[in-house]
PDB file of C-alpha atoms and ligand atoms in Angstrom:
ATOM      1  CA  MET A  67      34.789  72.055  18.263  1.00 53.00           C
ATOM      2  CA  CYS A  68      35.177  73.306  21.688  1.00 67.00           C
ATOM      3  CA  GLY A  69      34.412  77.477  20.982  1.00 57.00           C
ATOM      4  CA  GLY A  70      37.032  79.105  23.783  1.00 54.00           C
ATOM      5  CA  SER A  71      39.407  77.824  25.843  1.00 55.00           C
ATOM      6  CA  ASP A  72      39.552  78.393  30.185  1.00 67.00           C
ATOM      7  CA  ALA A  73      43.345  76.753  29.510  1.00 46.00           C
ATOM      8  CA  GLY A  74      45.542  79.260  32.631  1.00 42.00           C
ATOM      9  CA  VAL A  75      43.064  80.818  34.364  1.00 42.00           C
ATOM     10  CA  SER A  76      42.433  77.829  36.904  1.00 45.00           C
ATOM     11  CA  GLY A  77      45.580  77.609  38.707  1.00 47.00           C
ATOM     12  CA  VAL A  78      46.510  74.236  37.475  1.00 52.00           C
ATOM     13  CA  ILE A  79      49.348  72.718  39.339  1.00 52.00           C
ATOM     14  CA  PHE A  80      51.139  70.337  38.092  1.00 52.00           C
ATOM     15  CA  PRO A  81      52.637  67.694  40.271  1.00 54.00           C
ATOM     16  CA  ARG A  82      55.348  66.139  40.332  1.00 51.00           C
ATOM     17  CA  ARG A  83      55.461  62.248  37.579  1.00 51.00           C
ATOM     18  CA  ARG A  84      55.837  59.488  40.421  1.00 51.00           C
ATOM     19  CA  GLN A  85      59.681  58.189  40.801  1.00 49.00           C
ATOM     20  CA  VAL A  86      58.781  54.762  40.938  1.00 52.00           C
ATOM     21  CA  ALA A  87      56.127  53.087  38.762  1.00 60.00           C
ATOM     22  CA  MET A  88      53.408  51.937  40.574  1.00 77.00           C
ATOM     23  CA  ASP A  89      50.492  49.923  39.062  1.00 91.00           C
ATOM     24  CA  ASP A  90      47.488  52.158  39.027  1.00 92.00           C
ATOM     25  CA  GLU A  91      45.446  50.151  41.970  1.00 94.00           C
ATOM     26  CA  THR A  92      48.060  50.323  43.950  1.00 95.00           C
ATOM     27  CA  ALA A  93      48.609  54.270  43.251  1.00 96.00           C
ATOM     28  CA  ARG A  94      44.946  54.819  43.733  1.00 97.00           C
ATOM     29  CA  LEU A  95      44.274  52.821  46.210  1.00 97.00           C
ATOM     30  CA  GLU A  96      47.580  55.101  47.984  1.00 97.00           C
ATOM     31  CA  MET A  97      45.637  57.986  46.360  1.00 98.00           C
ATOM     32  CA  VAL A  98      42.876  57.382  48.731  1.00 98.00           C
ATOM     33  CA  GLU A  99      44.966  56.687  52.064  1.00 97.00           C
ATOM     34  CA  LEU A 100      46.956  59.842  51.917  1.00 97.00           C
ATOM     35  CA  GLN A 101      44.914  62.449  50.362  1.00 98.00           C
ATOM     36  CA  ILE A 102      41.682  62.075  51.357  1.00 98.00           C
ATOM     37  CA  LYS A 103      41.475  59.489  54.349  1.00 97.00           C
ATOM     38  CA  GLY A 104      44.371  62.027  55.473  1.00 97.00           C
ATOM     39  CA  ARG A 105      42.537  64.531  55.262  1.00 97.00           C
ATOM     40  CA  GLY A 106      39.754  63.788  57.487  1.00 97.00           C
ATOM     41  CA  ILE A 107      37.542  62.135  55.199  1.00 98.00           C
ATOM     42  CA  SER A 108      35.714  58.895  56.628  1.00 97.00           C
ATOM     43  CA  SER A 109      32.807  58.092  55.313  1.00 98.00           C
ATOM     44  CA  PRO A 110      33.021  54.474  54.104  1.00 98.00           C
ATOM     45  CA  ARG A 111      30.901  54.323  51.116  1.00 98.00           C
ATOM     46  CA  LEU A 112      32.750  57.479  49.699  1.00 98.00           C
ATOM     47  CA  LEU A 113      35.975  55.283  50.410  1.00 98.00           C
ATOM     48  CA  ALA A 114      34.810  52.945  48.270  1.00 98.00           C
ATOM     49  CA  ALA A 115      33.987  54.349  45.332  1.00 98.00           C
ATOM     50  CA  LEU A 116      37.073  56.221  45.533  1.00 98.00           C
ATOM     51  CA  ARG A 117      39.036  52.846  45.603  1.00 98.00           C
ATOM     52  CA  GLN A 118      37.056  52.192  42.841  1.00 97.00           C
ATOM     53  CA  VAL A 119      36.202  54.194  39.897  1.00 98.00           C
ATOM     54  CA  PRO A 120      39.657  54.768  37.661  1.00 97.00           C
ATOM     55  CA  ARG A 121      40.449  58.255  37.777  1.00 98.00           C
ATOM     56  CA  HIS A 122      43.378  57.108  34.993  1.00 97.00           C
ATOM     57  CA  GLU A 123      40.528  56.600  32.547  1.00 97.00           C
ATOM     58  CA  PHE A 124      39.770  59.973  32.162  1.00 98.00           C
ATOM     59  CA  VAL A 125      42.757  62.168  32.272  1.00 97.00           C
ATOM     60  CA  PRO A 126      44.277  62.204  29.109  1.00 96.00           C
ATOM     61  CA  ALA A 127      46.414  58.868  28.086  1.00 95.00           C
ATOM     62  CA  HIS A 128      50.008  61.771  28.000  1.00 95.00           C
ATOM     63  CA  LEU A 129      48.631  62.178  31.835  1.00 96.00           C
ATOM     64  CA  GLN A 130      47.700  58.968  32.753  1.00 95.00           C
ATOM     65  CA  GLY A 131      50.945  58.472  35.359  1.00 94.00           C
ATOM     66  CA  LEU A 132      50.071  61.586  37.315  1.00 96.00           C
ATOM     67  CA  ALA A 133      46.834  60.119  37.388  1.00 97.00           C
ATOM     68  CA  TYR A 134      46.381  59.739  41.072  1.00 97.00           C
ATOM     69  CA  ASP A 135      48.205  62.645  42.366  1.00 97.00           C
ATOM     70  CA  ASP A 136      48.108  65.544  44.031  1.00 97.00           C
ATOM     71  CA  GLY A 137      45.976  67.932  42.101  1.00 96.00           C
ATOM     72  CA  PRO A 138      43.948  69.063  38.867  1.00 96.00           C
ATOM     73  CA  LEU A 139      45.029  67.911  35.403  1.00 97.00           C
ATOM     74  CA  PRO A 140      44.518  69.404  31.991  1.00 97.00           C
ATOM     75  CA  ILE A 141      41.674  68.090  30.026  1.00 97.00           C
ATOM     76  CA  ASP A 142      40.663  68.466  26.461  1.00 95.00           C
ATOM     77  CA  CYS A 143      38.796  72.965  25.500  1.00 96.00           C
ATOM     78  CA  GLY A 144      41.625  74.011  28.148  1.00 94.00           C
ATOM     79  CA  GLN A 145      39.047  72.669  31.131  1.00 96.00           C
ATOM     80  CA  THR A 146      40.576  70.363  33.915  1.00 96.00           C
ATOM     81  CA  ILE A 147      39.727  67.222  36.160  1.00 97.00           C
ATOM     82  CA  SER A 148      39.346  68.316  39.810  1.00 96.00           C
ATOM     83  CA  GLN A 149      41.915  67.673  42.311  1.00 97.00           C
ATOM     84  CA  PRO A 150      41.059  64.751  43.870  1.00 98.00           C
ATOM     85  CA  TYR A 151      40.199  65.776  47.220  1.00 98.00           C
ATOM     86  CA  ILE A 152      37.916  68.230  45.700  1.00 98.00           C
ATOM     87  CA  VAL A 153      35.989  65.710  44.193  1.00 98.00           C
ATOM     88  CA  ALA A 154      36.311  63.683  48.255  1.00 98.00           C
ATOM     89  CA  ILE A 155      35.019  67.027  49.641  1.00 98.00           C
ATOM     90  CA  MET A 156      32.088  68.125  47.156  1.00 98.00           C
ATOM     91  CA  THR A 157      31.111  65.076  47.185  1.00 98.00           C
ATOM     92  CA  ASP A 158      30.697  63.955  51.337  1.00 98.00           C
ATOM     93  CA  LEU A 159      29.260  67.187  51.145  1.00 98.00           C
ATOM     94  CA  LEU A 160      26.304  65.978  49.395  1.00 98.00           C
ATOM     95  CA  ASN A 161      25.516  63.165  52.363  1.00 97.00           C
ATOM     96  CA  LEU A 162      24.255  60.885  50.238  1.00 98.00           C
ATOM     97  CA  THR A 163      22.286  57.350  50.944  1.00 97.00           C
ATOM     98  CA  GLY A 164      21.996  55.620  47.624  1.00 97.00           C
ATOM     99  CA  GLU A 165      18.354  56.728  46.146  1.00 97.00           C
ATOM    100  CA  GLU A 166      19.082  60.332  45.561  1.00 98.00           C
ATOM    101  CA  THR A 167      18.880  62.225  42.291  1.00 98.00           C
ATOM    102  CA  VAL A 168      21.827  63.954  41.463  1.00 98.00           C
ATOM    103  CA  LEU A 169      22.090  67.151  39.031  1.00 98.00           C
ATOM    104  CA  GLU A 170      26.032  67.549  38.220  1.00 98.00           C
ATOM    105  CA  ILE A 171      26.824  71.101  36.463  1.00 98.00           C
ATOM    106  CA  GLY A 172      30.235  70.991  34.093  1.00 98.00           C
ATOM    107  CA  THR A 173      30.965  67.339  33.417  1.00 98.00           C
ATOM    108  CA  GLY A 174      34.740  67.573  32.076  1.00 98.00           C
ATOM    109  CA  SER A 175      35.589  63.975  31.905  1.00 98.00           C
ATOM    110  CA  GLY A 176      33.008  62.662  33.668  1.00 98.00           C
ATOM    111  CA  TYR A 177      35.054  61.366  36.883  1.00 98.00           C
ATOM    112  CA  GLN A 178      32.944  63.268  38.964  1.00 98.00           C
ATOM    113  CA  ALA A 179      29.434  62.259  37.937  1.00 98.00           C
ATOM    114  CA  ALA A 180      31.450  58.589  37.802  1.00 98.00           C
ATOM    115  CA  VAL A 181      32.011  58.826  41.640  1.00 98.00           C
ATOM    116  CA  LEU A 182      28.577  60.067  41.947  1.00 98.00           C
ATOM    117  CA  SER A 183      26.853  57.134  40.515  1.00 98.00           C
ATOM    118  CA  CYS A 184      28.722  54.680  42.843  1.00 98.00           C
ATOM    119  CA  LEU A 185      26.479  56.522  45.697  1.00 98.00           C
ATOM    120  CA  ALA A 186      23.474  58.341  44.229  1.00 98.00           C
ATOM    121  CA  GLY A 187      20.529  56.293  42.220  1.00 98.00           C
ATOM    122  CA  GLN A 188      20.335  58.556  39.074  1.00 98.00           C
ATOM    123  CA  VAL A 189      23.318  60.989  38.132  1.00 98.00           C
ATOM    124  CA  TYR A 190      22.654  64.012  35.682  1.00 98.00           C
ATOM    125  CA  SER A 191      25.428  65.661  34.300  1.00 98.00           C
ATOM    126  CA  ILE A 192      25.296  68.396  31.992  1.00 98.00           C
ATOM    127  CA  GLU A 193      28.739  69.727  30.295  1.00 98.00           C
ATOM    128  CA  ARG A 194      29.282  72.799  27.453  1.00 98.00           C
ATOM    129  CA  HIS A 195      31.332  71.416  25.436  1.00 98.00           C
ATOM    130  CA  GLU A 196      30.065  68.915  22.920  1.00 98.00           C
ATOM    131  CA  VAL A 197      33.578  67.454  22.740  1.00 98.00           C
ATOM    132  CA  LEU A 198      33.575  67.286  26.201  1.00 98.00           C
ATOM    133  CA  ALA A 199      30.333  65.554  26.873  1.00 98.00           C
ATOM    134  CA  ALA A 200      30.508  63.105  24.352  1.00 98.00           C
ATOM    135  CA  THR A 201      34.014  61.966  25.765  1.00 98.00           C
ATOM    136  CA  ALA A 202      32.494  61.243  28.875  1.00 98.00           C
ATOM    137  CA  ARG A 203      29.489  59.804  28.200  1.00 98.00           C
ATOM    138  CA  ARG A 204      31.879  57.046  26.029  1.00 98.00           C
ATOM    139  CA  THR A 205      34.297  56.341  29.054  1.00 98.00           C
ATOM    140  CA  LEU A 206      31.818  56.544  31.781  1.00 98.00           C
ATOM    141  CA  ALA A 207      29.532  54.339  29.227  1.00 98.00           C
ATOM    142  CA  ALA A 208      32.761  51.574  28.915  1.00 98.00           C
ATOM    143  CA  LEU A 209      33.840  51.655  32.467  1.00 98.00           C
ATOM    144  CA  GLY A 210      29.861  50.768  32.985  1.00 98.00           C
ATOM    145  CA  TYR A 211      27.833  53.657  34.757  1.00 98.00           C
ATOM    146  CA  HIS A 212      24.677  52.894  33.433  1.00 96.00           C
ATOM    147  CA  ASN A 213      22.927  55.455  35.937  1.00 98.00           C
ATOM    148  CA  VAL A 214      24.639  58.388  34.988  1.00 98.00           C
ATOM    149  CA  GLN A 215      23.490  60.155  31.411  1.00 98.00           C
ATOM    150  CA  VAL A 216      25.272  63.168  30.216  1.00 98.00           C
ATOM    151  CA  HIS A 217      23.630  66.056  28.403  1.00 98.00           C
ATOM    152  CA  ALA A 218      25.830  68.859  26.258  1.00 98.00           C
ATOM    153  CA  ALA A 219      23.892  72.330  27.349  1.00 98.00           C
ATOM    154  CA  ASP A 220      24.673  75.291  29.024  1.00 98.00           C
ATOM    155  CA  GLY A 221      23.855  73.795  32.686  1.00 98.00           C
ATOM    156  CA  CYS A 222      22.982  77.439  34.484  1.00 98.00           C
ATOM    157  CA  PHE A 223      19.213  76.403  33.416  1.00 98.00           C
ATOM    158  CA  GLY A 224      19.835  73.346  35.109  1.00 98.00           C
ATOM    159  CA  TRP A 225      17.610  69.733  34.112  1.00 98.00           C
ATOM    160  CA  PRO A 226      14.163  71.087  34.959  1.00 98.00           C
ATOM    161  CA  VAL A 227      13.003  67.511  33.071  1.00 98.00           C
ATOM    162  CA  ALA A 228      14.641  65.785  35.670  1.00 98.00           C
ATOM    163  CA  ALA A 229      14.190  67.486  38.617  1.00 98.00           C
ATOM    164  CA  PRO A 230      13.674  67.909  41.853  1.00 98.00           C
ATOM    165  CA  TYR A 231      17.333  67.089  42.815  1.00 98.00           C
ATOM    166  CA  ASP A 232      18.635  65.719  46.611  1.00 98.00           C
ATOM    167  CA  GLY A 233      21.781  67.056  45.562  1.00 98.00           C
ATOM    168  CA  ILE A 234      22.836  69.467  43.096  1.00 98.00           C
ATOM    169  CA  LEU A 235      27.025  69.963  42.395  1.00 98.00           C
ATOM    170  CA  VAL A 236      28.848  72.937  40.444  1.00 98.00           C
ATOM    171  CA  THR A 237      32.312  72.142  39.683  1.00 98.00           C
ATOM    172  CA  ALA A 238      33.101  75.615  38.150  1.00 97.00           C
ATOM    173  CA  ALA A 239      32.605  78.862  39.638  1.00 97.00           C
ATOM    174  CA  ALA A 240      29.724  81.003  39.228  1.00 97.00           C
ATOM    175  CA  PRO A 241      29.748  84.934  40.335  1.00 97.00           C
ATOM    176  CA  ARG A 242      26.448  83.500  42.477  1.00 97.00           C
ATOM    177  CA  PRO A 243      24.011  80.618  42.617  1.00 98.00           C
ATOM    178  CA  PRO A 244      22.165  80.540  39.093  1.00 98.00           C
ATOM    179  CA  GLN A 245      18.453  80.428  39.856  1.00 98.00           C
ATOM    180  CA  PRO A 246      17.205  77.694  38.117  1.00 98.00           C
ATOM    181  CA  LEU A 247      18.986  75.657  40.110  1.00 98.00           C
ATOM    182  CA  LEU A 248      17.926  76.751  43.931  1.00 98.00           C
ATOM    183  CA  GLU A 249      14.890  76.526  41.687  1.00 98.00           C
ATOM    184  CA  GLN A 250      15.183  72.607  41.039  1.00 98.00           C
ATOM    185  CA  LEU A 251      16.497  71.667  44.725  1.00 98.00           C
ATOM    186  CA  ALA A 252      14.509  69.554  46.703  1.00 98.00           C
ATOM    187  CA  VAL A 253      13.267  70.321  49.832  1.00 98.00           C
ATOM    188  CA  ASP A 254      16.157  69.038  51.999  1.00 98.00           C
ATOM    189  CA  GLY A 255      17.929  69.181  48.883  1.00 98.00           C
ATOM    190  CA  ARG A 256      21.668  70.584  48.854  1.00 98.00           C
ATOM    191  CA  LEU A 257      23.638  73.027  46.471  1.00 98.00           C
ATOM    192  CA  ILE A 258      27.269  73.220  46.678  1.00 98.00           C
ATOM    193  CA  LEU A 259      29.226  75.350  44.412  1.00 98.00           C
ATOM    194  CA  PRO A 260      32.201  77.522  43.905  1.00 98.00           C
ATOM    195  CA  VAL A 261      30.997  81.491  43.794  1.00 98.00           C
ATOM    196  CA  GLY A 262      33.392  84.025  43.001  1.00 96.00           C
ATOM    197  CA  GLY A 263      35.735  84.986  40.229  1.00 94.00           C
ATOM    198  CA  ARG A 264      39.708  84.953  39.606  1.00 92.00           C
ATOM    199  CA  GLY A 265      40.647  86.648  41.609  1.00 88.00           C
ATOM    200  CA  GLY A 266      38.651  84.145  44.797  1.00 92.00           C
ATOM    201  CA  GLN A 267      36.228  81.439  44.869  1.00 96.00           C
ATOM    202  CA  PHE A 268      34.348  80.045  47.987  1.00 97.00           C
ATOM    203  CA  LEU A 269      32.779  76.735  48.040  1.00 98.00           C
ATOM    204  CA  GLU A 270      29.709  76.953  49.240  1.00 98.00           C
ATOM    205  CA  ARG A 271      26.594  74.675  50.723  1.00 98.00           C
ATOM    206  CA  TRP A 272      23.076  75.338  50.055  1.00 98.00           C
ATOM    207  CA  ILE A 273      20.582  73.770  51.530  1.00 98.00           C
ATOM    208  CA  ARG A 274      16.666  73.907  50.804  1.00 98.00           C
ATOM    209  CA  CYS A 275      14.955  74.455  53.743  1.00 98.00           C
ATOM    210  CA  ASP A 276      11.160  74.972  52.306  1.00 97.00           C
ATOM    211  CA  GLU A 277       9.653  76.397  49.530  1.00 94.00           C
ATOM    212  CA  LYS A 278      10.976  79.778  49.722  1.00 94.00           C
ATOM    213  CA  ASN A 279      13.946  79.494  52.121  1.00 97.00           C
ATOM    214  CA  PHE A 280      17.636  78.786  51.741  1.00 98.00           C
ATOM    215  CA  GLU A 281      20.194  78.679  54.663  1.00 98.00           C
ATOM    216  CA  ARG A 282      23.765  79.439  53.049  1.00 98.00           C
ATOM    217  CA  GLU A 283      27.321  78.151  54.444  1.00 98.00           C
ATOM    218  CA  ILE A 284      30.282  79.453  53.068  1.00 98.00           C
ATOM    219  CA  LEU A 285      32.569  76.646  53.609  1.00 98.00           C
ATOM    220  CA  PHE A 286      36.335  77.500  52.216  1.00 96.00           C
ATOM    221  CA  PRO A 287      39.072  78.721  49.397  1.00 97.00           C
ATOM    222  CA  VAL A 288      39.223  77.262  46.277  1.00 96.00           C
ATOM    223  CA  THR A 289      39.540  77.394  42.622  1.00 94.00           C
ATOM    224  CA  PHE A 290      37.730  76.400  39.573  1.00 95.00           C
ATOM    225  CA  VAL A 291      37.877  77.123  35.529  1.00 94.00           C
ATOM    226  CA  PRO A 292      34.961  80.140  35.882  1.00 96.00           C
ATOM    227  CA  LEU A 293      31.108  79.192  34.901  1.00 97.00           C
ATOM    228  CA  ARG A 294      30.140  79.948  31.271  1.00 97.00           C
ATOM    229  CA  GLY A 295      26.669  80.029  29.531  1.00 97.00           C
ATOM    230  CA  LYS A 296      23.832  82.182  30.552  1.00 97.00           C
ATOM    231  CA  TYR A 297      24.373  83.118  34.691  1.00 97.00           C
ATOM    232  CA  GLY A 298      28.143  82.190  34.550  1.00 97.00           C
ATOM    233  CA  TRP A 299      30.562  84.991  33.302  1.00 96.00           C
ATOM    234  CA  ALA A 300      31.526  86.909  30.431  1.00 94.00           C
ATOM    235  CA  GLU A 301      35.045  86.062  28.826  1.00 89.00           C
ATOM    236  CA  ASN A 302      35.752  89.793  29.755  1.00 89.00           C
ATOM    237  CA  GLU A 303      35.035  89.527  32.862  1.00 89.00           C
ATOM    238  CA  TRP A 304      37.051  86.504  33.979  1.00 85.00           C
ATOM    239  CA  GLU A 305      40.156  88.350  32.565  1.00 68.00           C
ATOM    240  CA  PRO A 306      44.083  87.878  34.367  1.00 60.00           C
ATOM    241  CA  ALA A 307      43.464  90.442  36.564  1.00 52.00           C
ATOM    242  CA  HIS A 308      47.269  93.435  35.495  1.00 48.00           C
TER     243      HIS A 308
HETATM  244  N1  LIG B 551      33.304  68.004  37.223  1.00 71.80           N
HETATM  245  C1  LIG B 551      34.511  67.928  36.067  1.00 71.80           C
HETATM  246  C2  LIG B 551      35.399  69.238  36.087  1.00 71.80           C
HETATM  247  C3  LIG B 551      34.773  69.277  35.671  1.00 71.80           C
HETATM  248  S1  LIG B 551      35.723  71.580  35.375  1.00 71.80           S
HETATM  249  C4  LIG B 551      35.366  65.739  36.113  1.00 71.80           C
HETATM  250  O1  LIG B 551      35.207  65.680  37.347  1.00 71.80           O
HETATM  251  O2  LIG B 551      36.723  66.578  35.864  1.00 71.80           O
HETATM  252  C5  LIG B 551      34.150  72.431  34.385  1.00 71.80           C
HETATM  253  C6  LIG B 551      33.857  71.855  33.628  1.00 71.80           C
HETATM  254  O3  LIG B 551      32.472  72.762  33.574  1.00 71.80           O
HETATM  255  C7  LIG B 551      34.302  72.248  32.103  1.00 71.80           C
HETATM  256  O4  LIG B 551      33.979  71.320  31.523  1.00 71.80           O
HETATM  257  C8  LIG B 551      33.010  73.353  31.731  1.00 71.80           C
HETATM  258  O5  LIG B 551      33.339  72.848  29.811  1.00 71.80           O
HETATM  259  C9  LIG B 551      32.263  73.143  32.177  1.00 71.80           C
HETATM  260  N2  LIG B 551      31.452  74.902  32.256  1.00 71.80           N
HETATM  261  C10 LIG B 551      31.328  75.476  32.390  1.00 71.80           C
HETATM  262  N3  LIG B 551      30.003  76.222  32.151  1.00 71.80           N
HETATM  263  C11 LIG B 551      29.398  75.706  31.713  1.00 71.80           C
HETATM  264  C12 LIG B 551      28.222  75.781  31.343  1.00 71.80           C
HETATM  265  N4  LIG B 551      27.519  76.917  31.635  1.00 71.80           N
HETATM  266  N5  LIG B 551      27.292  74.167  31.116  1.00 71.80           N
HETATM  267  C13 LIG B 551      27.524  73.271  31.597  1.00 71.80           C
HETATM  268  N6  LIG B 551      29.118  73.116  31.741  1.00 71.80           N
HETATM  269  C14 LIG B 551      30.174  73.758  31.879  1.00 71.80           C
END
């Protein structure tokens, strides 16, 4: 069971269906050219990963024709798979070189985790909905992404046994950075997360300078579903504005 839904609260845009049917690989290469490279992302390793990961395998069957369109899509449990450009830019902000240990909070479909697995040494991803965690685990294994571990848990606590992390990505909007995630960041490690509520969120990057100090950058406005759990939003704090 999904246990509650955040549907309708994430500003999901339903892109128009492509007029001419394209095969998945052609559509994926075009997505990378127009939506990712075309918007200024140039890291060759990241572009190669995005050309490789079959996003259509991570979306519900009836939406596969929209998998390479320029927007988020609904997945099970009232959640969303993020817009490809958002996945790209959040990943880019981690500056991965190949050996890092990375933590993702909010596995959702598993697509972001697959992209990370191409660029880092080991990826841990935490999802609070068991149904989503199980589906993502199956998809990732079937596609051969073996350096990803998906756990069903409240990601607000991080995943202490594998800490410290060189990078932490949170793919749901938090009221503020959960303290355990800051604590589990390695020195020089980066935490990328959307901060804010229904009314407005900004993507932030926190870099751990030393044991005690962090540098915080506020980057640009974004729209994510809420982070739930211990340091997330309660249901009644994420209500529609009247
Ligand atoms: N990264 C995903 C997008 C996920 S949407 C992808 O590539 O598809 C955000 C996800 O965060 C949702 O699946 C939601 O269930 C999950 N989430 C929200 N609060 C959470 C928490 N406290 N711990 C773990 N996952 C959480």
